[in-house]
PDB file of C-alpha atoms in Angstrom:
ATOM      1  CA  UNK A   1     -11.688 111.822 108.548  1.00 57.00           C
ATOM      2  CA  UNK A   2      -8.620 114.061 108.865  1.00 53.00           C
ATOM      3  CA  UNK A   3      -5.256 112.661 109.904  1.00 54.00           C
ATOM      4  CA  UNK A   4      -1.913 114.317 110.573  1.00 56.00           C
ATOM      5  CA  UNK A   5       1.183 112.220 111.141  1.00 54.00           C
ATOM      6  CA  UNK A   6       4.839 113.004 111.876  1.00 52.00           C
ATOM      7  CA  UNK A   7       7.530 110.335 111.596  1.00 51.00           C
ATOM      8  CA  UNK A   8      11.221 110.250 112.451  1.00 51.00           C
ATOM      9  CA  UNK A   9      13.340 107.332 111.244  1.00 47.00           C
ATOM     10  CA  UNK A  10      16.946 106.846 112.350  1.00 47.00           C
ATOM     11  CA  UNK A  11      18.629 103.790 110.876  1.00 43.00           C
ATOM     12  CA  UNK A  12      16.649 100.712 109.928  1.00 35.00           C
ATOM     13  CA  UNK A  13      15.314  99.742 113.357  1.00 35.00           C
ATOM     14  CA  UNK A  14      14.621 102.749 115.583  1.00 33.00           C
ATOM     15  CA  UNK A  15      11.284 104.462 114.895  1.00 33.00           C
ATOM     16  CA  UNK A  16       9.366 107.269 116.595  1.00 33.00           C
ATOM     17  CA  UNK A  17       5.779 107.880 115.495  1.00 34.00           C
ATOM     18  CA  UNK A  18       3.483 110.673 116.634  1.00 33.00           C
ATOM     19  CA  UNK A  19      -0.084 110.651 115.317  1.00 32.00           C
ATOM     20  CA  UNK A  20      -3.152 112.803 115.844  1.00 32.00           C
ATOM     21  CA  UNK A  21      -6.426 111.894 114.175  1.00 32.00           C
ATOM     22  CA  UNK A  22     -10.086 112.838 114.160  1.00 33.00           C
ATOM     23  CA  UNK A  23     -11.310 109.271 113.750  1.00 34.00           C
ATOM     24  CA  UNK A  24     -10.163 105.693 114.063  1.00 30.00           C
ATOM     25  CA  UNK A  25      -8.234 104.175 111.183  1.00 31.00           C
ATOM     26  CA  UNK A  26     -10.347 103.159 108.202  1.00 33.00           C
ATOM     27  CA  UNK A  27      -9.617 100.581 105.551  1.00 32.00           C
ATOM     28  CA  UNK A  28      -7.662 102.210 102.761  1.00 32.00           C
ATOM     29  CA  UNK A  29      -8.443 102.129  99.082  1.00 35.00           C
ATOM     30  CA  UNK A  30      -6.120  99.717  97.236  1.00 39.00           C
ATOM     31  CA  UNK A  31      -3.570 101.447  95.100  1.00 45.00           C
ATOM     32  CA  UNK A  32      -3.838 104.823  96.831  1.00 47.00           C
ATOM     33  CA  UNK A  33      -0.806 106.114  98.707  1.00 48.00           C
ATOM     34  CA  UNK A  34      -2.597 106.846 101.995  1.00 46.00           C
ATOM     35  CA  UNK A  35      -0.579 104.404 104.065  1.00 44.00           C
ATOM     36  CA  UNK A  36       2.641 104.876 106.041  1.00 44.00           C
ATOM     37  CA  UNK A  37       5.742 105.431 103.870  1.00 44.00           C
ATOM     38  CA  UNK A  38       8.243 102.592 103.435  1.00 46.00           C
ATOM     39  CA  UNK A  39      11.849 103.750 103.531  1.00 44.00           C
ATOM     40  CA  UNK A  40      13.786 100.519 103.563  1.00 49.00           C
ATOM     41  CA  UNK A  41      13.718  97.508 101.277  1.00 55.00           C
ATOM     42  CA  UNK A  42      12.769  94.138 102.759  1.00 56.00           C
ATOM     43  CA  UNK A  43      15.543  92.353 100.889  1.00 60.00           C
ATOM     44  CA  UNK A  44      15.324  88.582 101.350  1.00 64.00           C
ATOM     45  CA  UNK A  45      12.288  88.931 103.632  1.00 71.00           C
ATOM     46  CA  UNK A  46       9.915  88.922 100.646  1.00 75.00           C
ATOM     47  CA  UNK A  47       7.649  85.945 100.108  1.00 77.00           C
ATOM     48  CA  UNK A  48       7.586  83.994  96.859  1.00 78.00           C
ATOM     49  CA  UNK A  49       4.177  85.408  95.930  1.00 75.00           C
ATOM     50  CA  UNK A  50       5.326  88.999  96.581  1.00 75.00           C
ATOM     51  CA  UNK A  51       8.485  88.838  94.474  1.00 77.00           C
ATOM     52  CA  UNK A  52       8.694  90.843  91.273  1.00 74.00           C
ATOM     53  CA  UNK A  53       8.234  88.828  88.099  1.00 76.00           C
ATOM     54  CA  UNK A  54       9.488  91.059  85.267  1.00 77.00           C
ATOM     55  CA  UNK A  55       8.879  88.333  82.686  1.00 78.00           C
ATOM     56  CA  UNK A  56       5.117  88.593  83.350  1.00 77.00           C
ATOM     57  CA  UNK A  57       4.862  92.376  83.596  1.00 78.00           C
ATOM     58  CA  UNK A  58       2.849  94.187  80.936  1.00 79.00           C
ATOM     59  CA  UNK A  59       4.919  96.074  78.358  1.00 83.00           C
ATOM     60  CA  UNK A  60       2.379  98.896  78.073  1.00 88.00           C
ATOM     61  CA  UNK A  61       1.690 101.371  75.284  1.00 91.00           C
ATOM     62  CA  UNK A  62       4.059 104.332  75.010  1.00 91.00           C
ATOM     63  CA  UNK A  63       2.333 107.683  74.510  1.00 91.00           C
ATOM     64  CA  UNK A  64       4.697 110.650  74.759  1.00 90.00           C
ATOM     65  CA  UNK A  65       6.045 110.938  78.295  1.00 92.00           C
ATOM     66  CA  UNK A  66       3.635 108.287  79.622  1.00 93.00           C
ATOM     67  CA  UNK A  67       3.143 104.553  79.379  1.00 94.00           C
ATOM     68  CA  UNK A  68      -0.452 103.310  79.279  1.00 94.00           C
ATOM     69  CA  UNK A  69      -1.586 100.003  80.742  1.00 93.00           C
ATOM     70  CA  UNK A  70      -5.154  99.120  79.668  1.00 94.00           C
ATOM     71  CA  UNK A  71      -6.812  96.097  81.273  1.00 92.00           C
ATOM     72  CA  UNK A  72     -10.111  94.246  80.974  1.00 93.00           C
ATOM     73  CA  UNK A  73     -11.342  91.652  83.478  1.00 93.00           C
ATOM     74  CA  UNK A  74     -14.469  89.639  82.661  1.00 94.00           C
ATOM     75  CA  UNK A  75     -16.018  87.100  85.026  1.00 93.00           C
ATOM     76  CA  UNK A  76     -18.954  84.704  85.242  1.00 93.00           C
ATOM     77  CA  UNK A  77     -20.085  83.775  88.756  1.00 92.00           C
ATOM     78  CA  UNK A  78     -22.758  81.764  90.526  1.00 91.00           C
ATOM     79  CA  UNK A  79     -24.141  82.202  94.034  1.00 89.00           C
ATOM     80  CA  UNK A  80     -26.678  80.293  96.101  1.00 86.00           C
ATOM     81  CA  UNK A  81     -27.260  83.220  98.459  1.00 82.00           C
ATOM     82  CA  UNK A  82     -28.038  86.479  96.639  1.00 83.00           C
ATOM     83  CA  UNK A  83     -29.163  88.295  99.806  1.00 79.00           C
ATOM     84  CA  UNK A  84     -26.757  87.342 102.629  1.00 77.00           C
ATOM     85  CA  UNK A  85     -27.712  89.145 105.816  1.00 64.00           C
ATOM     86  CA  UNK A  86     -30.858  90.608 104.176  1.00 61.00           C
ATOM     87  CA  UNK A  87     -34.520  90.072 105.049  1.00 60.00           C
ATOM     88  CA  UNK A  88     -35.740  90.479 101.437  1.00 62.00           C
ATOM     89  CA  UNK A  89     -35.906  86.745 100.720  1.00 54.00           C
ATOM     90  CA  UNK A  90     -37.281  85.823 104.130  1.00 57.00           C
ATOM     91  CA  UNK A  91     -35.534  82.860 105.689  1.00 54.00           C
ATOM     92  CA  UNK A  92     -34.700  81.084 102.437  1.00 67.00           C
ATOM     93  CA  UNK A  93     -31.616  81.425 100.260  1.00 76.00           C
ATOM     94  CA  UNK A  94     -32.022  82.277  96.574  1.00 84.00           C
ATOM     95  CA  UNK A  95     -29.499  81.525  93.834  1.00 88.00           C
ATOM     96  CA  UNK A  96     -28.529  83.357  90.664  1.00 90.00           C
ATOM     97  CA  UNK A  97     -25.721  83.819  88.159  1.00 93.00           C
ATOM     98  CA  UNK A  98     -24.052  87.168  87.568  1.00 93.00           C
ATOM     99  CA  UNK A  99     -21.458  88.675  85.263  1.00 94.00           C
ATOM    100  CA  UNK A 100     -18.701  91.162  86.081  1.00 94.00           C
ATOM    101  CA  UNK A 101     -17.016  93.553  83.663  1.00 95.00           C
ATOM    102  CA  UNK A 102     -14.052  95.598  84.928  1.00 95.00           C
ATOM    103  CA  UNK A 103     -12.229  97.768  82.375  1.00 95.00           C
ATOM    104  CA  UNK A 104      -9.396  99.941  83.687  1.00 95.00           C
ATOM    105  CA  UNK A 105      -6.415 101.967  82.509  1.00 95.00           C
ATOM    106  CA  UNK A 106      -3.260 103.153  84.258  1.00 94.00           C
ATOM    107  CA  UNK A 107      -1.032 105.938  82.953  1.00 95.00           C
ATOM    108  CA  UNK A 108       2.527 106.022  84.368  1.00 93.00           C
ATOM    109  CA  UNK A 109       4.998 108.788  83.584  1.00 94.00           C
ATOM    110  CA  UNK A 110       8.468 107.773  82.402  1.00 92.00           C
ATOM    111  CA  UNK A 111      10.255 111.020  83.214  1.00 90.00           C
ATOM    112  CA  UNK A 112      13.795 111.124  84.537  1.00 86.00           C
ATOM    113  CA  UNK A 113      12.735 113.373  87.419  1.00 89.00           C
ATOM    114  CA  UNK A 114       9.400 113.657  89.262  1.00 91.00           C
ATOM    115  CA  UNK A 115       6.561 111.227  88.508  1.00 93.00           C
ATOM    116  CA  UNK A 116       2.827 111.139  87.930  1.00 94.00           C
ATOM    117  CA  UNK A 117       0.447 108.175  87.880  1.00 95.00           C
ATOM    118  CA  UNK A 118      -3.245 108.179  86.953  1.00 95.00           C
ATOM    119  CA  UNK A 119      -5.790 105.383  87.199  1.00 96.00           C
ATOM    120  CA  UNK A 120      -9.427 105.023  86.142  1.00 96.00           C
ATOM    121  CA  UNK A 121     -11.710 101.986  86.303  1.00 96.00           C
ATOM    122  CA  UNK A 122     -15.341 100.902  86.038  1.00 96.00           C
ATOM    123  CA  UNK A 123     -16.762  97.933  87.975  1.00 95.00           C
ATOM    124  CA  UNK A 124     -20.022  96.598  86.554  1.00 96.00           C
ATOM    125  CA  UNK A 125     -22.030  93.664  87.970  1.00 94.00           C
ATOM    126  CA  UNK A 126     -25.124  92.291  86.213  1.00 95.00           C
ATOM    127  CA  UNK A 127     -27.405  89.576  87.658  1.00 94.00           C
ATOM    128  CA  UNK A 128     -29.423  87.226  85.456  1.00 93.00           C
ATOM    129  CA  UNK A 129     -32.675  87.228  87.478  1.00 91.00           C
ATOM    130  CA  UNK A 130     -32.339  89.656  90.397  1.00 88.00           C
ATOM    131  CA  UNK A 131     -31.636  92.884  88.523  1.00 89.00           C
ATOM    132  CA  UNK A 132     -32.151  94.945  91.695  1.00 87.00           C
ATOM    133  CA  UNK A 133     -28.661  93.751  92.703  1.00 90.00           C
ATOM    134  CA  UNK A 134     -27.002  95.189  89.578  1.00 92.00           C
ATOM    135  CA  UNK A 135     -24.317  97.757  90.371  1.00 93.00           C
ATOM    136  CA  UNK A 136     -21.989 100.015  88.390  1.00 95.00           C
ATOM    137  CA  UNK A 137     -19.151 101.509  90.379  1.00 95.00           C
ATOM    138  CA  UNK A 138     -16.118 103.493  89.325  1.00 96.00           C
ATOM    139  CA  UNK A 139     -12.900 104.958  90.680  1.00 96.00           C
ATOM    140  CA  UNK A 140     -10.260 107.485  89.641  1.00 96.00           C
ATOM    141  CA  UNK A 141      -6.900 108.153  91.275  1.00 95.00           C
ATOM    142  CA  UNK A 142      -3.887 110.373  90.732  1.00 95.00           C
ATOM    143  CA  UNK A 143      -0.565 110.209  92.572  1.00 94.00           C
ATOM    144  CA  UNK A 144       2.438 112.448  92.035  1.00 94.00           C
ATOM    145  CA  UNK A 145       5.976 112.860  93.362  1.00 92.00           C
ATOM    146  CA  UNK A 146       7.999 116.068  93.250  1.00 92.00           C
ATOM    147  CA  UNK A 147      11.717 115.415  93.710  1.00 90.00           C
ATOM    148  CA  UNK A 148      13.278 118.220  95.756  1.00 88.00           C
ATOM    149  CA  UNK A 149      16.938 117.399  96.387  1.00 83.00           C
ATOM    150  CA  UNK A 150      18.786 114.184  97.159  1.00 78.00           C
ATOM    151  CA  UNK A 151      16.461 111.735  98.902  1.00 80.00           C
ATOM    152  CA  UNK A 152      13.928 114.457  99.747  1.00 87.00           C
ATOM    153  CA  UNK A 153      10.621 114.618  97.929  1.00 89.00           C
ATOM    154  CA  UNK A 154       6.948 115.574  98.203  1.00 91.00           C
ATOM    155  CA  UNK A 155       4.157 113.116  97.470  1.00 92.00           C
ATOM    156  CA  UNK A 156       0.608 114.259  96.808  1.00 92.00           C
ATOM    157  CA  UNK A 157      -2.510 112.771  95.347  1.00 94.00           C
ATOM    158  CA  UNK A 158      -6.275 112.502  95.258  1.00 95.00           C
ATOM    159  CA  UNK A 159      -8.879 109.854  94.596  1.00 95.00           C
ATOM    160  CA  UNK A 160     -12.630 109.452  94.233  1.00 96.00           C
ATOM    161  CA  UNK A 161     -14.774 106.376  93.865  1.00 95.00           C
ATOM    162  CA  UNK A 162     -18.307 105.051  93.944  1.00 95.00           C
ATOM    163  CA  UNK A 163     -18.679 101.607  95.446  1.00 92.00           C
ATOM    164  CA  UNK A 164     -21.419  99.557  97.113  1.00 91.00           C
ATOM    165  CA  UNK A 165     -21.767  97.953 100.514  1.00 85.00           C
ATOM    166  CA  UNK A 166     -21.687  94.168 100.350  1.00 79.00           C
ATOM    167  CA  UNK A 167     -24.933  92.474 101.353  1.00 76.00           C
ATOM    168  CA  UNK A 168     -23.106  90.382 103.929  1.00 68.00           C
ATOM    169  CA  UNK A 169     -21.473  93.388 105.590  1.00 70.00           C
ATOM    170  CA  UNK A 170     -22.380  93.469 109.283  1.00 67.00           C
ATOM    171  CA  UNK A 171     -23.103  97.205 109.033  1.00 67.00           C
ATOM    172  CA  UNK A 172     -25.342  96.999 105.960  1.00 67.00           C
ATOM    173  CA  UNK A 173     -29.073  97.664 106.255  1.00 68.00           C
ATOM    174  CA  UNK A 174     -30.829  94.281 106.078  1.00 67.00           C
ATOM    175  CA  UNK A 175     -34.096  95.763 104.738  1.00 70.00           C
ATOM    176  CA  UNK A 176     -32.523  97.746 101.869  1.00 75.00           C
ATOM    177  CA  UNK A 177     -34.076  96.734  98.527  1.00 80.00           C
ATOM    178  CA  UNK A 178     -30.924  97.694  96.621  1.00 84.00           C
ATOM    179  CA  UNK A 179     -27.201  97.681  97.414  1.00 86.00           C
ATOM    180  CA  UNK A 180     -26.249 100.879  99.260  1.00 86.00           C
ATOM    181  CA  UNK A 181     -23.941 103.164  97.201  1.00 90.00           C
ATOM    182  CA  UNK A 182     -20.953 104.705  98.973  1.00 91.00           C
ATOM    183  CA  UNK A 183     -19.137 107.741  97.564  1.00 94.00           C
ATOM    184  CA  UNK A 184     -15.590 108.329  98.758  1.00 94.00           C
ATOM    185  CA  UNK A 185     -13.199 111.209  98.141  1.00 95.00           C
ATOM    186  CA  UNK A 186      -9.752 111.845  99.532  1.00 95.00           C
ATOM    187  CA  UNK A 187      -6.591 113.909  99.182  1.00 94.00           C
ATOM    188  CA  UNK A 188      -3.179 113.564 100.804  1.00 93.00           C
ATOM    189  CA  UNK A 189       0.190 115.299 100.899  1.00 92.00           C
ATOM    190  CA  UNK A 190       3.444 113.968 102.310  1.00 90.00           C
ATOM    191  CA  UNK A 191       6.855 115.541 102.626  1.00 90.00           C
ATOM    192  CA  UNK A 192      10.025 113.571 103.302  1.00 87.00           C
ATOM    193  CA  UNK A 193      13.506 114.784 104.097  1.00 86.00           C
ATOM    194  CA  UNK A 194      16.366 112.296 103.783  1.00 81.00           C
ATOM    195  CA  UNK A 195      19.971 112.749 104.836  1.00 78.00           C
ATOM    196  CA  UNK A 196      22.319 109.766 105.221  1.00 76.00           C
ATOM    197  CA  UNK A 197      20.491 107.321 107.564  1.00 78.00           C
ATOM    198  CA  UNK A 198      18.069 109.903 108.952  1.00 81.00           C
ATOM    199  CA  UNK A 199      14.536 110.156 107.589  1.00 80.00           C
ATOM    200  CA  UNK A 200      11.946 112.680 108.711  1.00 87.00           C
ATOM    201  CA  UNK A 201       8.460 112.970 107.243  1.00 85.00           C
ATOM    202  CA  UNK A 202       5.217 114.793 107.792  1.00 87.00           C
ATOM    203  CA  UNK A 203       1.974 113.875 106.084  1.00 86.00           C
ATOM    204  CA  UNK A 204      -1.706 114.676 106.230  1.00 90.00           C
ATOM    205  CA  UNK A 205      -4.741 113.222 104.518  1.00 89.00           C
ATOM    206  CA  UNK A 206      -8.466 113.876 104.339  1.00 92.00           C
ATOM    207  CA  UNK A 207     -11.115 111.204 103.674  1.00 91.00           C
ATOM    208  CA  UNK A 208     -14.833 111.783 103.088  1.00 93.00           C
ATOM    209  CA  UNK A 209     -17.509 109.038 103.070  1.00 89.00           C
ATOM    210  CA  UNK A 210     -21.089 109.619 101.837  1.00 90.00           C
ATOM    211  CA  UNK A 211     -23.819 106.961 101.819  1.00 84.00           C
ATOM    212  CA  UNK A 212     -26.727 107.340  99.363  1.00 83.00           C
ATOM    213  CA  UNK A 213     -30.310 106.578 100.371  1.00 77.00           C
ATOM    214  CA  UNK A 214     -32.031 103.550  98.829  1.00 72.00           C
ATOM    215  CA  UNK A 215     -35.608 102.201  99.134  1.00 70.00           C
ATOM    216  CA  UNK A 216     -36.132 100.331 102.403  1.00 61.00           C
TER     217      UNK A 216
END
């Protein structure tokens, strides 16, 4: 999918948007700057759950010009329907317990000018009895900002990830004996010019989706 977008913003209310795309909008990867730019703060129109909570923010580990934020999420889960939407178990539902292990690390620059952020994570799922449902996915992202002059800047970045289609997804193959792996890659670039209350931007991004074959 290739998308090119031009935006003109005058003040906080008037907006003109011109867009040309090769495909319909797809769901975006969380944490990747592929969405429309936000130029104005929401002020008081921020919900309680969305407010910043500096007292709970991680301090991080300082390493030169970067701050590192390692994280480890571990989970134990139980399900009474291992194969939702699949024909593998016939008409009956089967239950199992599974464990999730999700280590990740974020590196954020702390420079006075320009910025660079990197992210890498692994998502591992292990079932107790139905090992055919075990999956190991991963993702890497990098986002950068080049400050030009004043409020003008250039954003650019890239990401890649390996994920798996959920069994209950309406588009998943019901006869697949294993979860279907999906490989995604993308790059984007965005330029913004700001002068007083006028904002003008142009951005383009490219997304590629590849589905691996699995036994049917």
